[in-house]
Amino acid sequence: AYEIVSRDWSSDVCFFRSGALAVGAAHERGRIKPGFVADFALWQEDPSLVAAADVTALPVLRTISRGRTVFRA
């Protein structure tokens, strides 16, 4: 089971939704929802809580591309 960390996701959701709208793909992108294309990564730590210079050093636990797991640690 997955759990969303407790933080305000409204600005992040708006960012992804706006991008999908801009490229005319809001019918399949911009939301994490059944039937939508999903490209995202899960890190060991919340990347918003570390210094920007340290984000690339965070261990990636899983990467999802087009709704399928393409990497799992």
PDB file of N, CA, C and O in Angstrom:
ATOM      1  N   ALA A   1       0.848  -1.188   0.000  1.00  0.00           N
ATOM      2  CA  ALA A   1       0.000   0.000   0.000  1.00  0.00           C
ATOM      3  C   ALA A   1       0.883   1.237   0.000  1.00  0.00           C
ATOM      4  O   ALA A   1       1.955   1.241   0.586  1.00  0.00           O
ATOM      5  N   TYR A   2       0.418   2.285  -0.645  1.00  0.00           N
ATOM      6  CA  TYR A   2       1.163   3.526  -0.722  1.00  0.00           C
ATOM      7  C   TYR A   2       0.489   4.583   0.130  1.00  0.00           C
ATOM      8  O   TYR A   2      -0.712   4.577   0.311  1.00  0.00           O
ATOM      9  N   GLU A   3       1.293   5.482   0.628  1.00  0.00           N
ATOM     10  CA  GLU A   3       0.773   6.561   1.457  1.00  0.00           C
ATOM     11  C   GLU A   3       1.371   7.871   0.979  1.00  0.00           C
ATOM     12  O   GLU A   3       2.568   7.964   0.735  1.00  0.00           O
ATOM     13  N   ILE A   4       0.536   8.859   0.814  1.00  0.00           N
ATOM     14  CA  ILE A   4       1.021  10.182   0.444  1.00  0.00           C
ATOM     15  C   ILE A   4       1.519  10.860   1.710  1.00  0.00           C
ATOM     16  O   ILE A   4       0.831  10.854   2.720  1.00  0.00           O
ATOM     17  N   VAL A   5       2.722  11.412   1.663  1.00  0.00           N
ATOM     18  CA  VAL A   5       3.255  12.102   2.832  1.00  0.00           C
ATOM     19  C   VAL A   5       2.417  13.322   3.138  1.00  0.00           C
ATOM     20  O   VAL A   5       1.784  13.893   2.256  1.00  0.00           O
ATOM     21  N   SER A   6       2.398  13.691   4.401  1.00  0.00           N
ATOM     22  CA  SER A   6       1.558  14.820   4.800  1.00  0.00           C
ATOM     23  C   SER A   6       2.227  16.140   4.441  1.00  0.00           C
ATOM     24  O   SER A   6       3.149  16.576   5.087  1.00  0.00           O
ATOM     25  N   ARG A   7       1.793  16.730   3.354  1.00  0.00           N
ATOM     26  CA  ARG A   7       2.213  18.059   2.943  1.00  0.00           C
ATOM     27  C   ARG A   7       1.156  18.604   2.001  1.00  0.00           C
ATOM     28  O   ARG A   7       0.289  17.872   1.547  1.00  0.00           O
ATOM     29  N   ASP A   8       1.200  19.858   1.721  1.00  0.00           N
ATOM     30  CA  ASP A   8       0.203  20.467   0.841  1.00  0.00           C
ATOM     31  C   ASP A   8       0.573  20.184  -0.613  1.00  0.00           C
ATOM     32  O   ASP A   8       1.525  20.744  -1.135  1.00  0.00           O
ATOM     33  N   TRP A   9      -0.171  19.311  -1.252  1.00  0.00           N
ATOM     34  CA  TRP A   9       0.114  18.908  -2.630  1.00  0.00           C
ATOM     35  C   TRP A   9      -0.594  19.789  -3.652  1.00  0.00           C
ATOM     36  O   TRP A   9      -0.419  19.615  -4.848  1.00  0.00           O
ATOM     37  N   SER A  10      -1.387  20.748  -3.213  1.00  0.00           N
ATOM     38  CA  SER A  10      -2.193  21.511  -4.163  1.00  0.00           C
ATOM     39  C   SER A  10      -1.350  22.228  -5.213  1.00  0.00           C
ATOM     40  O   SER A  10      -1.708  22.241  -6.392  1.00  0.00           O
ATOM     41  N   SER A  11      -0.227  22.806  -4.834  1.00  0.00           N
ATOM     42  CA  SER A  11       0.599  23.508  -5.821  1.00  0.00           C
ATOM     43  C   SER A  11       1.243  22.527  -6.792  1.00  0.00           C
ATOM     44  O   SER A  11       1.369  22.808  -7.973  1.00  0.00           O
ATOM     45  N   ASP A  12       1.658  21.338  -6.310  1.00  0.00           N
ATOM     46  CA  ASP A  12       2.254  20.332  -7.186  1.00  0.00           C
ATOM     47  C   ASP A  12       1.235  19.809  -8.177  1.00  0.00           C
ATOM     48  O   ASP A  12       1.513  19.667  -9.359  1.00  0.00           O
ATOM     49  N   VAL A  13       0.023  19.524  -7.700  1.00  0.00           N
ATOM     50  CA  VAL A  13      -1.023  19.018  -8.575  1.00  0.00           C
ATOM     51  C   VAL A  13      -1.351  20.045  -9.645  1.00  0.00           C
ATOM     52  O   VAL A  13      -1.497  19.716 -10.816  1.00  0.00           O
ATOM     53  N   CYS A  14      -1.423  21.297  -9.257  1.00  0.00           N
ATOM     54  CA  CYS A  14      -1.703  22.372 -10.212  1.00  0.00           C
ATOM     55  C   CYS A  14      -0.603  22.430 -11.269  1.00  0.00           C
ATOM     56  O   CYS A  14      -0.883  22.574 -12.454  1.00  0.00           O
ATOM     57  N   PHE A  15       0.644  22.285 -10.866  1.00  0.00           N
ATOM     58  CA  PHE A  15       1.771  22.322 -11.797  1.00  0.00           C
ATOM     59  C   PHE A  15       1.634  21.223 -12.851  1.00  0.00           C
ATOM     60  O   PHE A  15       1.735  21.471 -14.039  1.00  0.00           O
ATOM     61  N   PHE A  16       1.387  19.991 -12.420  1.00  0.00           N
ATOM     62  CA  PHE A  16       1.289  18.876 -13.359  1.00  0.00           C
ATOM     63  C   PHE A  16       0.038  18.979 -14.220  1.00  0.00           C
ATOM     64  O   PHE A  16       0.067  18.695 -15.410  1.00  0.00           O
ATOM     65  N   ARG A  17      -1.065  19.391 -13.651  1.00  0.00           N
ATOM     66  CA  ARG A  17      -2.319  19.541 -14.395  1.00  0.00           C
ATOM     67  C   ARG A  17      -2.167  20.637 -15.448  1.00  0.00           C
ATOM     68  O   ARG A  17      -2.613  20.472 -16.579  1.00  0.00           O
ATOM     69  N   SER A  18      -1.525  21.737 -15.082  1.00  0.00           N
ATOM     70  CA  SER A  18      -1.329  22.835 -16.031  1.00  0.00           C
ATOM     71  C   SER A  18      -0.474  22.394 -17.212  1.00  0.00           C
ATOM     72  O   SER A  18      -0.750  22.762 -18.348  1.00  0.00           O
ATOM     73  N   GLY A  19       0.570  21.605 -16.942  1.00  0.00           N
ATOM     74  CA  GLY A  19       1.425  21.103 -18.018  1.00  0.00           C
ATOM     75  C   GLY A  19       0.653  20.218 -18.978  1.00  0.00           C
ATOM     76  O   GLY A  19       0.803  20.311 -20.198  1.00  0.00           O
ATOM     77  N   ALA A  20      -0.198  19.352 -18.425  1.00  0.00           N
ATOM     78  CA  ALA A  20      -1.008  18.466 -19.262  1.00  0.00           C
ATOM     79  C   ALA A  20      -1.978  19.280 -20.111  1.00  0.00           C
ATOM     80  O   ALA A  20      -2.190  18.977 -21.291  1.00  0.00           O
ATOM     81  N   LEU A  21      -2.572  20.295 -19.520  1.00  0.00           N
ATOM     82  CA  LEU A  21      -3.486  21.158 -20.270  1.00  0.00           C
ATOM     83  C   LEU A  21      -2.752  21.887 -21.393  1.00  0.00           C
ATOM     84  O   LEU A  21      -3.257  22.005 -22.508  1.00  0.00           O
ATOM     85  N   ALA A  22      -1.533  22.347 -21.096  1.00  0.00           N
ATOM     86  CA  ALA A  22      -0.759  23.114 -22.074  1.00  0.00           C
ATOM     87  C   ALA A  22      -0.421  22.307 -23.324  1.00  0.00           C
ATOM     88  O   ALA A  22      -0.347  22.860 -24.419  1.00  0.00           O
ATOM     89  N   VAL A  23      -0.225  21.006 -23.176  1.00  0.00           N
ATOM     90  CA  VAL A  23       0.126  20.171 -24.330  1.00  0.00           C
ATOM     91  C   VAL A  23      -1.078  19.406 -24.875  1.00  0.00           C
ATOM     92  O   VAL A  23      -0.939  18.520 -25.710  1.00  0.00           O
ATOM     93  N   GLY A  24      -2.268  19.742 -24.384  1.00  0.00           N
ATOM     94  CA  GLY A  24      -3.480  19.111 -24.888  1.00  0.00           C
ATOM     95  C   GLY A  24      -3.647  17.657 -24.494  1.00  0.00           C
ATOM     96  O   GLY A  24      -4.268  16.880 -25.219  1.00  0.00           O
ATOM     97  N   ALA A  25      -3.084  17.285 -23.347  1.00  0.00           N
ATOM     98  CA  ALA A  25      -3.151  15.887 -22.923  1.00  0.00           C
ATOM     99  C   ALA A  25      -3.850  15.703 -21.577  1.00  0.00           C
ATOM    100  O   ALA A  25      -3.649  14.699 -20.909  1.00  0.00           O
ATOM    101  N   ALA A  26      -4.682  16.656 -21.205  1.00  0.00           N
ATOM    102  CA  ALA A  26      -5.353  16.585 -19.903  1.00  0.00           C
ATOM    103  C   ALA A  26      -6.298  15.387 -19.791  1.00  0.00           C
ATOM    104  O   ALA A  26      -6.652  14.981 -18.691  1.00  0.00           O
ATOM    105  N   HIS A  27      -6.664  14.802 -20.911  1.00  0.00           N
ATOM    106  CA  HIS A  27      -7.537  13.631 -20.891  1.00  0.00           C
ATOM    107  C   HIS A  27      -6.797  12.364 -20.464  1.00  0.00           C
ATOM    108  O   HIS A  27      -7.425  11.356 -20.147  1.00  0.00           O
ATOM    109  N   GLU A  28      -5.437  12.406 -20.439  1.00  0.00           N
ATOM    110  CA  GLU A  28      -4.677  11.213 -20.071  1.00  0.00           C
ATOM    111  C   GLU A  28      -3.479  11.491 -19.161  1.00  0.00           C
ATOM    112  O   GLU A  28      -2.814  10.570 -18.712  1.00  0.00           O
ATOM    113  N   ARG A  29      -3.197  12.752 -18.891  1.00  0.00           N
ATOM    114  CA  ARG A  29      -2.044  13.118 -18.070  1.00  0.00           C
ATOM    115  C   ARG A  29      -2.414  14.199 -17.066  1.00  0.00           C
ATOM    116  O   ARG A  29      -3.448  14.830 -17.175  1.00  0.00           O
ATOM    117  N   GLY A  30      -1.522  14.405 -16.085  1.00  0.00           N
ATOM    118  CA  GLY A  30      -1.700  15.508 -15.148  1.00  0.00           C
ATOM    119  C   GLY A  30      -2.345  15.129 -13.835  1.00  0.00           C
ATOM    120  O   GLY A  30      -2.496  15.962 -12.955  1.00  0.00           O
ATOM    121  N   ARG A  31      -2.724  13.864 -13.688  1.00  0.00           N
ATOM    122  CA  ARG A  31      -3.320  13.386 -12.441  1.00  0.00           C
ATOM    123  C   ARG A  31      -2.868  11.956 -12.182  1.00  0.00           C
ATOM    124  O   ARG A  31      -2.614  11.212 -13.126  1.00  0.00           O
ATOM    125  N   ILE A  32      -2.794  11.591 -10.939  1.00  0.00           N
ATOM    126  CA  ILE A  32      -2.551  10.196 -10.593  1.00  0.00           C
ATOM    127  C   ILE A  32      -3.930   9.601 -10.351  1.00  0.00           C
ATOM    128  O   ILE A  32      -4.563   9.841  -9.328  1.00  0.00           O
ATOM    129  N   LYS A  33      -4.386   8.874 -11.359  1.00  0.00           N
ATOM    130  CA  LYS A  33      -5.767   8.401 -11.380  1.00  0.00           C
ATOM    131  C   LYS A  33      -5.838   7.184 -12.308  1.00  0.00           C
ATOM    132  O   LYS A  33      -5.119   7.144 -13.317  1.00  0.00           O
ATOM    133  N   PRO A  34      -6.668   6.191 -12.007  1.00  0.00           N
ATOM    134  CA  PRO A  34      -6.778   5.034 -12.907  1.00  0.00           C
ATOM    135  C   PRO A  34      -7.081   5.465 -14.334  1.00  0.00           C
ATOM    136  O   PRO A  34      -7.910   6.347 -14.577  1.00  0.00           O
ATOM    137  N   GLY A  35      -6.341   4.875 -15.284  1.00  0.00           N
ATOM    138  CA  GLY A  35      -6.535   5.184 -16.686  1.00  0.00           C
ATOM    139  C   GLY A  35      -5.663   6.315 -17.211  1.00  0.00           C
ATOM    140  O   GLY A  35      -5.581   6.522 -18.411  1.00  0.00           O
ATOM    141  N   PHE A  36      -4.997   7.037 -16.323  1.00  0.00           N
ATOM    142  CA  PHE A  36      -4.118   8.130 -16.741  1.00  0.00           C
ATOM    143  C   PHE A  36      -2.686   7.622 -16.849  1.00  0.00           C
ATOM    144  O   PHE A  36      -2.285   6.699 -16.162  1.00  0.00           O
ATOM    145  N   VAL A  37      -1.918   8.233 -17.759  1.00  0.00           N
ATOM    146  CA  VAL A  37      -0.512   7.904 -17.920  1.00  0.00           C
ATOM    147  C   VAL A  37       0.244   8.465 -16.716  1.00  0.00           C
ATOM    148  O   VAL A  37       0.031   9.618 -16.341  1.00  0.00           O
ATOM    149  N   ALA A  38       1.111   7.660 -16.132  1.00  0.00           N
ATOM    150  CA  ALA A  38       1.832   8.107 -14.937  1.00  0.00           C
ATOM    151  C   ALA A  38       3.336   8.003 -15.138  1.00  0.00           C
ATOM    152  O   ALA A  38       3.848   6.959 -15.510  1.00  0.00           O
ATOM    153  N   ASP A  39       4.049   9.094 -14.922  1.00  0.00           N
ATOM    154  CA  ASP A  39       5.507   9.124 -14.928  1.00  0.00           C
ATOM    155  C   ASP A  39       5.931   9.817 -13.641  1.00  0.00           C
ATOM    156  O   ASP A  39       5.688  11.018 -13.487  1.00  0.00           O
ATOM    157  N   PHE A  40       6.514   9.069 -12.713  1.00  0.00           N
ATOM    158  CA  PHE A  40       6.965   9.661 -11.464  1.00  0.00           C
ATOM    159  C   PHE A  40       7.961   8.738 -10.783  1.00  0.00           C
ATOM    160  O   PHE A  40       8.131   7.592 -11.189  1.00  0.00           O
ATOM    161  N   ALA A  41       8.617   9.273  -9.770  1.00  0.00           N
ATOM    162  CA  ALA A  41       9.601   8.505  -9.008  1.00  0.00           C
ATOM    163  C   ALA A  41       9.257   8.579  -7.522  1.00  0.00           C
ATOM    164  O   ALA A  41       8.677   9.557  -7.067  1.00  0.00           O
ATOM    165  N   LEU A  42       9.632   7.535  -6.806  1.00  0.00           N
ATOM    166  CA  LEU A  42       9.483   7.500  -5.356  1.00  0.00           C
ATOM    167  C   LEU A  42      10.880   7.485  -4.757  1.00  0.00           C
ATOM    168  O   LEU A  42      11.693   6.625  -5.095  1.00  0.00           O
ATOM    169  N   TRP A  43      11.157   8.453  -3.912  1.00  0.00           N
ATOM    170  CA  TRP A  43      12.460   8.541  -3.270  1.00  0.00           C
ATOM    171  C   TRP A  43      12.391   8.036  -1.844  1.00  0.00           C
ATOM    172  O   TRP A  43      11.324   7.984  -1.240  1.00  0.00           O
ATOM    173  N   GLN A  44      13.554   7.714  -1.290  1.00  0.00           N
ATOM    174  CA  GLN A  44      13.643   7.256   0.090  1.00  0.00           C
ATOM    175  C   GLN A  44      13.260   8.373   1.062  1.00  0.00           C
ATOM    176  O   GLN A  44      12.724   8.119   2.124  1.00  0.00           O
ATOM    177  N   GLU A  45      13.537   9.608   0.675  1.00  0.00           N
ATOM    178  CA  GLU A  45      13.194  10.778   1.488  1.00  0.00           C
ATOM    179  C   GLU A  45      12.411  11.764   0.630  1.00  0.00           C
ATOM    180  O   GLU A  45      12.480  11.720  -0.588  1.00  0.00           O
ATOM    181  N   ASP A  46      11.707  12.656   1.278  1.00  0.00           N
ATOM    182  CA  ASP A  46      10.949  13.680   0.576  1.00  0.00           C
ATOM    183  C   ASP A  46      11.928  14.694  -0.024  1.00  0.00           C
ATOM    184  O   ASP A  46      12.623  15.388   0.708  1.00  0.00           O
ATOM    185  N   PRO A  47      12.027  14.782  -1.361  1.00  0.00           N
ATOM    186  CA  PRO A  47      12.986  15.697  -1.984  1.00  0.00           C
ATOM    187  C   PRO A  47      12.751  17.164  -1.650  1.00  0.00           C
ATOM    188  O   PRO A  47      13.660  17.972  -1.751  1.00  0.00           O
ATOM    189  N   SER A  48      11.561  17.505  -1.229  1.00  0.00           N
ATOM    190  CA  SER A  48      11.291  18.912  -0.884  1.00  0.00           C
ATOM    191  C   SER A  48      11.867  19.285   0.473  1.00  0.00           C
ATOM    192  O   SER A  48      11.883  20.456   0.834  1.00  0.00           O
ATOM    193  N   LEU A  49      12.360  18.292   1.207  1.00  0.00           N
ATOM    194  CA  LEU A  49      12.897  18.561   2.546  1.00  0.00           C
ATOM    195  C   LEU A  49      14.420  18.555   2.604  1.00  0.00           C
ATOM    196  O   LEU A  49      14.996  18.705   3.673  1.00  0.00           O
ATOM    197  N   VAL A  50      15.075  18.379   1.453  1.00  0.00           N
ATOM    198  CA  VAL A  50      16.539  18.396   1.425  1.00  0.00           C
ATOM    199  C   VAL A  50      17.004  19.570   0.566  1.00  0.00           C
ATOM    200  O   VAL A  50      16.244  20.103  -0.240  1.00  0.00           O
ATOM    201  N   ALA A  51      18.249  19.938   0.739  1.00  0.00           N
ATOM    202  CA  ALA A  51      18.823  21.030  -0.065  1.00  0.00           C
ATOM    203  C   ALA A  51      18.798  20.638  -1.542  1.00  0.00           C
ATOM    204  O   ALA A  51      18.992  19.463  -1.888  1.00  0.00           O
ATOM    205  N   ALA A  52      18.564  21.603  -2.410  1.00  0.00           N
ATOM    206  CA  ALA A  52      18.483  21.337  -3.851  1.00  0.00           C
ATOM    207  C   ALA A  52      19.725  20.603  -4.364  1.00  0.00           C
ATOM    208  O   ALA A  52      19.613  19.706  -5.201  1.00  0.00           O
ATOM    209  N   ALA A  53      20.876  20.948  -3.856  1.00  0.00           N
ATOM    210  CA  ALA A  53      22.124  20.309  -4.298  1.00  0.00           C
ATOM    211  C   ALA A  53      22.200  18.839  -3.905  1.00  0.00           C
ATOM    212  O   ALA A  53      22.964  18.079  -4.485  1.00  0.00           O
ATOM    213  N   ASP A  54      21.387  18.417  -2.922  1.00  0.00           N
ATOM    214  CA  ASP A  54      21.427  17.034  -2.427  1.00  0.00           C
ATOM    215  C   ASP A  54      20.367  16.136  -3.052  1.00  0.00           C
ATOM    216  O   ASP A  54      20.377  14.921  -2.824  1.00  0.00           O
ATOM    217  N   VAL A  55      19.464  16.687  -3.826  1.00  0.00           N
ATOM    218  CA  VAL A  55      18.368  15.891  -4.392  1.00  0.00           C
ATOM    219  C   VAL A  55      18.889  14.763  -5.275  1.00  0.00           C
ATOM    220  O   VAL A  55      18.387  13.636  -5.212  1.00  0.00           O
ATOM    221  N   THR A  56      19.898  15.016  -6.072  1.00  0.00           N
ATOM    222  CA  THR A  56      20.411  13.977  -6.974  1.00  0.00           C
ATOM    223  C   THR A  56      21.062  12.817  -6.231  1.00  0.00           C
ATOM    224  O   THR A  56      21.238  11.749  -6.809  1.00  0.00           O
ATOM    225  N   ALA A  57      21.390  13.004  -4.968  1.00  0.00           N
ATOM    226  CA  ALA A  57      22.001  11.935  -4.180  1.00  0.00           C
ATOM    227  C   ALA A  57      20.963  11.086  -3.444  1.00  0.00           C
ATOM    228  O   ALA A  57      21.310  10.058  -2.866  1.00  0.00           O
ATOM    229  N   LEU A  58      19.694  11.489  -3.475  1.00  0.00           N
ATOM    230  CA  LEU A  58      18.654  10.717  -2.787  1.00  0.00           C
ATOM    231  C   LEU A  58      18.452   9.363  -3.463  1.00  0.00           C
ATOM    232  O   LEU A  58      18.316   9.292  -4.685  1.00  0.00           O
ATOM    233  N   PRO A  59      18.400   8.282  -2.683  1.00  0.00           N
ATOM    234  CA  PRO A  59      18.137   6.973  -3.281  1.00  0.00           C
ATOM    235  C   PRO A  59      16.721   6.910  -3.869  1.00  0.00           C
ATOM    236  O   PRO A  59      15.754   7.287  -3.217  1.00  0.00           O
ATOM    237  N   VAL A  60      16.627   6.441  -5.101  1.00  0.00           N
ATOM    238  CA  VAL A  60      15.330   6.249  -5.748  1.00  0.00           C
ATOM    239  C   VAL A  60      14.864   4.836  -5.421  1.00  0.00           C
ATOM    240  O   VAL A  60      15.599   3.865  -5.602  1.00  0.00           O
ATOM    241  N   LEU A  61      13.640   4.713  -4.924  1.00  0.00           N
ATOM    242  CA  LEU A  61      13.091   3.409  -4.580  1.00  0.00           C
ATOM    243  C   LEU A  61      12.357   2.761  -5.748  1.00  0.00           C
ATOM    244  O   LEU A  61      12.380   1.547  -5.923  1.00  0.00           O
ATOM    245  N   ARG A  62      11.709   3.616  -6.544  1.00  0.00           N
ATOM    246  CA  ARG A  62      10.911   3.087  -7.648  1.00  0.00           C
ATOM    247  C   ARG A  62      10.666   4.193  -8.676  1.00  0.00           C
ATOM    248  O   ARG A  62      10.504   5.346  -8.316  1.00  0.00           O
ATOM    249  N   THR A  63      10.640   3.817  -9.954  1.00  0.00           N
ATOM    250  CA  THR A  63      10.310   4.747 -11.021  1.00  0.00           C
ATOM    251  C   THR A  63       9.176   4.148 -11.841  1.00  0.00           C
ATOM    252  O   THR A  63       9.228   2.982 -12.237  1.00  0.00           O
ATOM    253  N   ILE A  64       8.148   4.957 -12.083  1.00  0.00           N
ATOM    254  CA  ILE A  64       6.983   4.551 -12.868  1.00  0.00           C
ATOM    255  C   ILE A  64       6.977   5.378 -14.141  1.00  0.00           C
ATOM    256  O   ILE A  64       7.107   6.597 -14.092  1.00  0.00           O
ATOM    257  N   SER A  65       6.862   4.721 -15.274  1.00  0.00           N
ATOM    258  CA  SER A  65       6.791   5.424 -16.557  1.00  0.00           C
ATOM    259  C   SER A  65       5.644   4.840 -17.368  1.00  0.00           C
ATOM    260  O   SER A  65       5.553   3.620 -17.538  1.00  0.00           O
ATOM    261  N   ARG A  66       4.779   5.716 -17.828  1.00  0.00           N
ATOM    262  CA  ARG A  66       3.591   5.323 -18.583  1.00  0.00           C
ATOM    263  C   ARG A  66       2.758   4.286 -17.819  1.00  0.00           C
ATOM    264  O   ARG A  66       2.188   3.372 -18.385  1.00  0.00           O
ATOM    265  N   GLY A  67       2.740   4.449 -16.506  1.00  0.00           N
ATOM    266  CA  GLY A  67       1.926   3.591 -15.656  1.00  0.00           C
ATOM    267  C   GLY A  67       2.543   2.256 -15.301  1.00  0.00           C
ATOM    268  O   GLY A  67       1.920   1.438 -14.637  1.00  0.00           O
ATOM    269  N   ARG A  68       3.792   2.012 -15.688  1.00  0.00           N
ATOM    270  CA  ARG A  68       4.452   0.735 -15.401  1.00  0.00           C
ATOM    271  C   ARG A  68       5.747   0.957 -14.617  1.00  0.00           C
ATOM    272  O   ARG A  68       6.472   1.900 -14.887  1.00  0.00           O
ATOM    273  N   THR A  69       6.027   0.061 -13.699  1.00  0.00           N
ATOM    274  CA  THR A  69       7.284   0.139 -12.962  1.00  0.00           C
ATOM    275  C   THR A  69       8.431  -0.198 -13.911  1.00  0.00           C
ATOM    276  O   THR A  69       8.436  -1.242 -14.536  1.00  0.00           O
ATOM    277  N   VAL A  70       9.388   0.746 -14.023  1.00  0.00           N
ATOM    278  CA  VAL A  70      10.555   0.520 -14.878  1.00  0.00           C
ATOM    279  C   VAL A  70      11.827   0.388 -14.045  1.00  0.00           C
ATOM    280  O   VAL A  70      12.857  -0.014 -14.566  1.00  0.00           O
ATOM    281  N   PHE A  71      11.752   0.732 -12.768  1.00  0.00           N
ATOM    282  CA  PHE A  71      12.882   0.547 -11.861  1.00  0.00           C
ATOM    283  C   PHE A  71      12.350   0.308 -10.464  1.00  0.00           C
ATOM    284  O   PHE A  71      11.420   0.983 -10.027  1.00  0.00           O
ATOM    285  N   ARG A  72      12.930  -0.661  -9.771  1.00  0.00           N
ATOM    286  CA  ARG A  72      12.601  -0.914  -8.364  1.00  0.00           C
ATOM    287  C   ARG A  72      13.885  -1.282  -7.645  1.00  0.00           C
ATOM    288  O   ARG A  72      14.621  -2.156  -8.095  1.00  0.00           O
ATOM    289  N   ALA A  73      14.162  -0.592  -6.564  1.00  0.00           N
ATOM    290  CA  ALA A  73      15.398  -0.848  -5.791  1.00  0.00           C
ATOM    291  C   ALA A  73      15.284  -2.161  -5.045  1.00  0.00           C
ATOM    292  O   ALA A  73      14.228  -2.636  -4.724  1.00  0.00           O
TER     293      ALA A  73
END
